[in-house]
mmCIF file of C-alpha atoms in Angstrom:
data_model
loop_
_atom_site.group_PDB
_atom_site.id
_atom_site.type_symbol
_atom_site.label_atom_id
_atom_site.label_comp_id
_atom_site.label_asym_id
_atom_site.label_seq_id
_atom_site.Cartn_x
_atom_site.Cartn_y
_atom_site.Cartn_z
ATOM 1 C CA MET A 1 10.928 -0.602 14.313
ATOM 2 C CA LYS A 2 9.660 -4.024 15.315
ATOM 3 C CA LEU A 3 7.106 -6.541 14.119
ATOM 4 C CA MET A 4 4.416 -7.780 16.480
ATOM 5 C CA ASN A 5 1.864 -10.489 15.794
ATOM 6 C CA ILE A 6 -1.709 -9.441 16.652
ATOM 7 C CA ALA A 7 -2.404 -13.059 17.643
ATOM 8 C CA ASP A 8 -0.216 -12.554 20.718
ATOM 9 C CA GLU A 9 2.159 -9.736 21.758
ATOM 10 C CA GLY A 10 0.622 -7.224 19.337
ATOM 11 C CA ALA A 11 -3.023 -7.877 20.331
ATOM 12 C CA GLN A 12 -3.533 -4.277 21.516
ATOM 13 C CA TYR A 13 -2.971 -3.091 17.918
ATOM 14 C CA LYS A 14 -5.519 -5.486 16.335
ATOM 15 C CA TRP A 15 -8.214 -2.863 15.673
ATOM 16 C CA GLN A 16 -5.698 -0.400 14.236
ATOM 17 C CA LEU A 17 -4.525 -3.127 11.851
ATOM 18 C CA TYR A 18 -8.125 -3.921 10.832
ATOM 19 C CA ASP A 19 -8.920 -0.234 10.335
ATOM 20 C CA LEU A 20 -5.827 0.408 8.171
ATOM 21 C CA TYR A 21 -6.511 -2.788 6.202
ATOM 22 C CA ASP A 22 -10.058 -1.629 5.550
ATOM 23 C CA LYS A 23 -8.992 1.840 4.346
ATOM 24 C CA ALA A 24 -5.728 1.089 2.522
ATOM 25 C CA PHE A 25 -6.744 -1.548 -0.033
ATOM 26 C CA PRO A 26 -9.239 -1.595 -2.919
ATOM 27 C CA GLU A 27 -12.377 -3.600 -2.174
ATOM 28 C CA GLN A 28 -11.693 -6.109 -4.975
ATOM 29 C CA GLU A 29 -8.257 -6.948 -3.515
ATOM 30 C CA LYS A 30 -9.362 -7.560 0.063
ATOM 31 C CA LYS A 31 -9.981 -10.983 1.512
ATOM 32 C CA PRO A 32 -12.891 -11.229 3.960
ATOM 33 C CA LEU A 33 -11.626 -10.910 7.548
ATOM 34 C CA GLN A 34 -13.208 -14.244 8.517
ATOM 35 C CA VAL A 35 -11.184 -15.978 5.758
ATOM 36 C CA MET A 36 -8.015 -14.290 7.021
ATOM 37 C CA GLU A 37 -8.769 -15.192 10.644
ATOM 38 C CA GLN A 38 -9.296 -18.831 9.573
ATOM 39 C CA LEU A 39 -5.948 -18.790 7.749
ATOM 40 C CA VAL A 40 -4.331 -17.410 10.937
ATOM 41 C CA ALA A 41 -5.998 -20.134 13.027
ATOM 42 C CA ASP A 42 -4.702 -22.750 10.559
ATOM 43 C CA GLY A 43 -1.137 -21.372 10.791
ATOM 44 C CA LYS A 44 -1.186 -20.256 7.128
ATOM 45 C CA MET A 45 -1.255 -16.494 7.721
ATOM 46 C CA GLU A 46 0.447 -14.058 10.043
ATOM 47 C CA MET A 47 -1.016 -10.620 10.744
ATOM 48 C CA LEU A 48 1.814 -8.373 11.876
ATOM 49 C CA VAL A 49 1.857 -4.776 12.993
ATOM 50 C CA LEU A 50 4.839 -2.497 12.512
ATOM 51 C CA VAL A 51 5.478 -0.706 15.796
ATOM 52 C CA ASP A 52 7.884 2.152 16.377
ATOM 53 C CA GLU A 53 8.418 3.151 20.009
ATOM 54 C CA ASP A 54 5.042 1.640 21.004
ATOM 55 C CA GLU A 55 3.240 3.540 18.215
ATOM 56 C CA PHE A 56 1.352 1.717 15.477
ATOM 57 C CA ALA A 57 3.144 2.430 12.196
ATOM 58 C CA GLY A 58 1.647 -0.056 9.755
ATOM 59 C CA LEU A 59 0.690 -3.591 8.868
ATOM 60 C CA ALA A 60 2.238 -6.569 7.117
ATOM 61 C CA ILE A 61 0.008 -9.550 6.446
ATOM 62 C CA ASN A 62 1.806 -12.622 5.156
ATOM 63 C CA LEU A 63 0.659 -15.959 3.814
ATOM 64 C CA ILE A 64 3.023 -18.582 5.206
ATOM 65 C CA ASP A 65 4.092 -22.137 4.447
ATOM 66 C CA GLU A 66 6.289 -22.906 7.472
ATOM 67 C CA GLU A 67 7.061 -26.479 6.338
ATOM 68 C CA GLN A 68 8.774 -25.309 3.163
ATOM 69 C CA ASN A 69 9.967 -21.889 4.413
ATOM 70 C CA ARG A 70 7.890 -19.904 1.950
ATOM 71 C CA ALA A 71 5.922 -16.699 2.487
ATOM 72 C CA LEU A 72 4.062 -14.116 0.447
ATOM 73 C CA LEU A 73 3.543 -10.514 1.506
ATOM 74 C CA ASP A 74 -0.207 -10.332 0.994
ATOM 75 C CA TYR A 75 -0.788 -6.800 2.311
ATOM 76 C CA TYR A 76 1.617 -4.058 3.346
ATOM 77 C CA ALA A 77 0.592 -0.557 4.389
ATOM 78 C CA ILE A 78 1.959 2.279 6.460
ATOM 79 C CA ALA A 79 -0.406 4.332 8.628
ATOM 80 C CA PRO A 80 -1.284 7.600 6.800
ATOM 81 C CA GLU A 81 0.270 9.795 9.504
ATOM 82 C CA LYS A 82 3.567 7.846 9.241
ATOM 83 C CA ARG A 83 3.921 7.934 5.445
ATOM 84 C CA ASN A 84 6.909 9.682 3.858
ATOM 85 C CA GLY A 85 8.882 9.315 7.069
ATOM 86 C CA GLY A 86 10.988 6.301 6.089
ATOM 87 C CA TYR A 87 8.660 3.853 7.848
ATOM 88 C CA GLY A 88 7.975 1.887 4.663
ATOM 89 C CA SER A 89 11.690 1.198 4.121
ATOM 90 C CA LYS A 90 12.311 0.437 7.809
ATOM 91 C CA GLY A 91 9.340 -1.913 7.906
ATOM 92 C CA LEU A 92 10.461 -3.714 4.763
ATOM 93 C CA GLU A 93 13.958 -4.089 6.186
ATOM 94 C CA VAL A 94 12.538 -5.752 9.320
ATOM 95 C CA LEU A 95 10.308 -8.018 7.195
ATOM 96 C CA LEU A 96 13.179 -9.083 4.939
ATOM 97 C CA GLU A 97 15.212 -9.920 8.047
ATOM 98 C CA ARG A 98 12.284 -11.867 9.570
ATOM 99 C CA PHE A 99 11.891 -13.913 6.372
ATOM 100 C CA LYS A 100 15.563 -14.097 5.324
ATOM 101 C CA ASN A 101 15.524 -17.923 5.326
ATOM 102 C CA TYR A 102 12.293 -18.093 3.334
ATOM 103 C CA LYS A 103 11.377 -17.893 -0.326
ATOM 104 C CA TYR A 104 9.606 -14.517 0.144
ATOM 105 C CA ILE A 105 7.222 -13.492 -2.651
ATOM 106 C CA PHE A 106 5.865 -10.012 -3.365
ATOM 107 C CA GLU A 107 2.978 -9.243 -5.730
ATOM 108 C CA ILE A 108 2.833 -5.707 -7.099
ATOM 109 C CA GLU A 109 0.361 -4.337 -9.609
ATOM 110 C CA THR A 110 1.831 -4.350 -13.111
ATOM 111 C CA GLN A 111 2.985 -1.124 -14.682
ATOM 112 C CA ASP A 112 0.143 0.281 -16.766
ATOM 113 C CA GLU A 113 0.264 3.886 -17.969
ATOM 114 C CA LYS A 114 -3.521 3.828 -18.504
ATOM 115 C CA ALA A 115 -4.339 2.730 -14.935
ATOM 116 C CA GLU A 116 -5.963 5.283 -12.622
ATOM 117 C CA ASN A 117 -3.135 4.740 -10.154
ATOM 118 C CA ALA A 118 -0.307 4.522 -12.738
ATOM 119 C CA GLU A 119 1.952 6.930 -10.803
ATOM 120 C CA GLU A 120 1.375 5.043 -7.538
ATOM 121 C CA ARG A 121 2.228 1.738 -9.238
ATOM 122 C CA LYS A 122 5.439 3.241 -10.592
ATOM 123 C CA ARG A 123 6.448 4.600 -7.162
ATOM 124 C CA ARG A 124 5.635 1.275 -5.505
ATOM 125 C CA LYS A 125 7.873 -0.689 -7.874
ATOM 126 C CA VAL A 126 10.732 1.811 -7.482
ATOM 127 C CA PHE A 127 10.305 1.572 -3.687
ATOM 128 C CA TYR A 128 10.539 -2.236 -3.654
ATOM 129 C CA LEU A 129 13.508 -2.358 -6.040
ATOM 130 C CA ARG A 130 15.304 0.379 -4.083
ATOM 131 C CA ASN A 131 14.795 -1.666 -0.918
ATOM 132 C CA GLY A 132 16.437 -4.825 -2.224
ATOM 133 C CA LEU A 133 13.786 -6.768 -4.106
ATOM 134 C CA LYS A 134 14.450 -8.097 -7.578
ATOM 135 C CA GLU A 135 12.293 -8.776 -10.614
ATOM 136 C CA THR A 136 11.509 -12.443 -11.275
ATOM 137 C CA GLY A 137 10.304 -11.768 -14.821
ATOM 138 C CA LEU A 138 6.914 -13.309 -13.926
ATOM 139 C CA PHE A 139 3.631 -11.532 -14.552
ATOM 140 C CA VAL A 140 0.437 -13.198 -13.341
ATOM 141 C CA ASN A 141 -3.259 -12.560 -13.164
ATOM 142 C CA VAL A 142 -4.840 -13.438 -9.840
ATOM 143 C CA TYR A 143 -8.466 -12.689 -9.012
ATOM 144 C CA ASP A 144 -8.794 -10.453 -12.078
ATOM 145 C CA THR A 145 -5.755 -8.328 -11.152
ATOM 146 C CA ASP A 146 -2.432 -8.322 -13.031
ATOM 147 C CA PHE A 147 0.639 -8.584 -10.826
ATOM 148 C CA GLU A 148 4.387 -8.645 -11.283
ATOM 149 C CA LEU A 149 6.167 -10.994 -8.874
ATOM 150 C CA LEU A 150 9.277 -9.871 -7.007
ATOM 151 C CA THR A 151 11.532 -11.762 -4.578
ATOM 152 C CA PRO A 152 14.692 -10.844 -2.630
ATOM 153 C CA ASP A 153 16.806 -13.048 -4.931
ATOM 154 C CA GLY A 154 14.822 -12.607 -8.177
ATOM 155 C CA GLU A 155 14.304 -16.376 -8.406
ATOM 156 C CA LEU A 156 10.824 -17.889 -8.761
ATOM 157 C CA THR A 157 8.924 -20.028 -11.246
ATOM 158 C CA PHE A 158 5.223 -19.756 -11.991
ATOM 159 C CA TRP A 159 4.674 -23.298 -10.712
ATOM 160 C CA GLU A 160 6.486 -22.535 -7.431
ATOM 161 C CA TYR A 161 4.091 -19.607 -7.017
ATOM 162 C CA VAL A 162 0.973 -21.696 -7.799
ATOM 163 C CA ASP A 163 2.196 -24.530 -5.564
ATOM 164 C CA PHE A 164 2.676 -22.033 -2.735
ATOM 165 C CA LEU A 165 -0.883 -20.692 -3.191
ATOM 166 C CA ARG A 166 -2.263 -24.243 -3.190
ATOM 167 C CA GLU A 167 -0.340 -25.058 -0.014
ATOM 168 C CA VAL A 168 -1.498 -22.041 1.998
ATOM 169 C CA MET A 169 -4.946 -21.380 0.568
ATOM 170 C CA TYR A 170 -7.726 -23.866 0.329
ATOM 171 C CA GLU A 171 -8.084 -25.448 -3.119
ATOM 172 C CA GLU A 172 -11.531 -23.908 -3.624
ATOM 173 C CA TYR A 173 -10.064 -20.468 -2.878
ATOM 174 C CA VAL A 174 -7.226 -21.039 -5.362
ATOM 175 C CA GLU A 175 -9.895 -21.859 -7.957
ATOM 176 C CA ILE A 176 -11.555 -18.505 -7.176
ATOM 177 C CA LEU A 177 -8.166 -16.737 -7.502
ATOM 178 C CA ARG A 178 -7.478 -18.456 -10.838
ATOM 179 C CA PRO A 179 -3.720 -17.797 -10.995
ATOM 180 C CA THR A 180 -2.704 -17.427 -14.641
ATOM 181 C CA LEU A 181 0.694 -16.708 -16.147
ATOM 182 C CA ILE A 182 0.342 -13.682 -18.421
ATOM 183 C CA ALA A 183 4.003 -13.041 -19.268
ATOM 184 C CA MET A 184 7.461 -14.290 -18.513
ATOM 185 C CA LYS A 185 10.379 -12.034 -19.359
ATOM 186 C CA LYS A 186 14.027 -12.931 -19.443
ATOM 187 C CA LYS A 187 15.977 -11.212 -16.714
#
């Protein structure tokens, strides 16, 4: 499994990435493509495809602050035909290696037994913890969605998270996102 950037060596997979992005994420969680393309042009976002033996396997879209070696996995999805084949774990392994010298942040929907996708949320958290991520104890609300923050080392403060968002997003977009700390639990 390898990562390819659609801005260069992975260009032939661009439309597969866009199609999976469109189908895999709820409307309220998606950024407009023109905003994402502007972030890419500004060096603040990287749109990567997961490729296995020249076959498109998934996408990983990261917000990036190269100056301070920080990144946030904004979107991660495996192509439907590749799911349940170990591609999610392999892709995450490659991503963690790619960003091993970064503060790498993951946002996952909080556990909520009343949510329509409660079982999916539970599986997602188990998946990330099984693949080496750790709980930071931080729970935030961003753009009207509650998230739990995970990192490879379990270390992150709310203000590091907000500072990262301010660095990579435009201030007016951060005001739209309205990051709010909703809970902080001792680890």
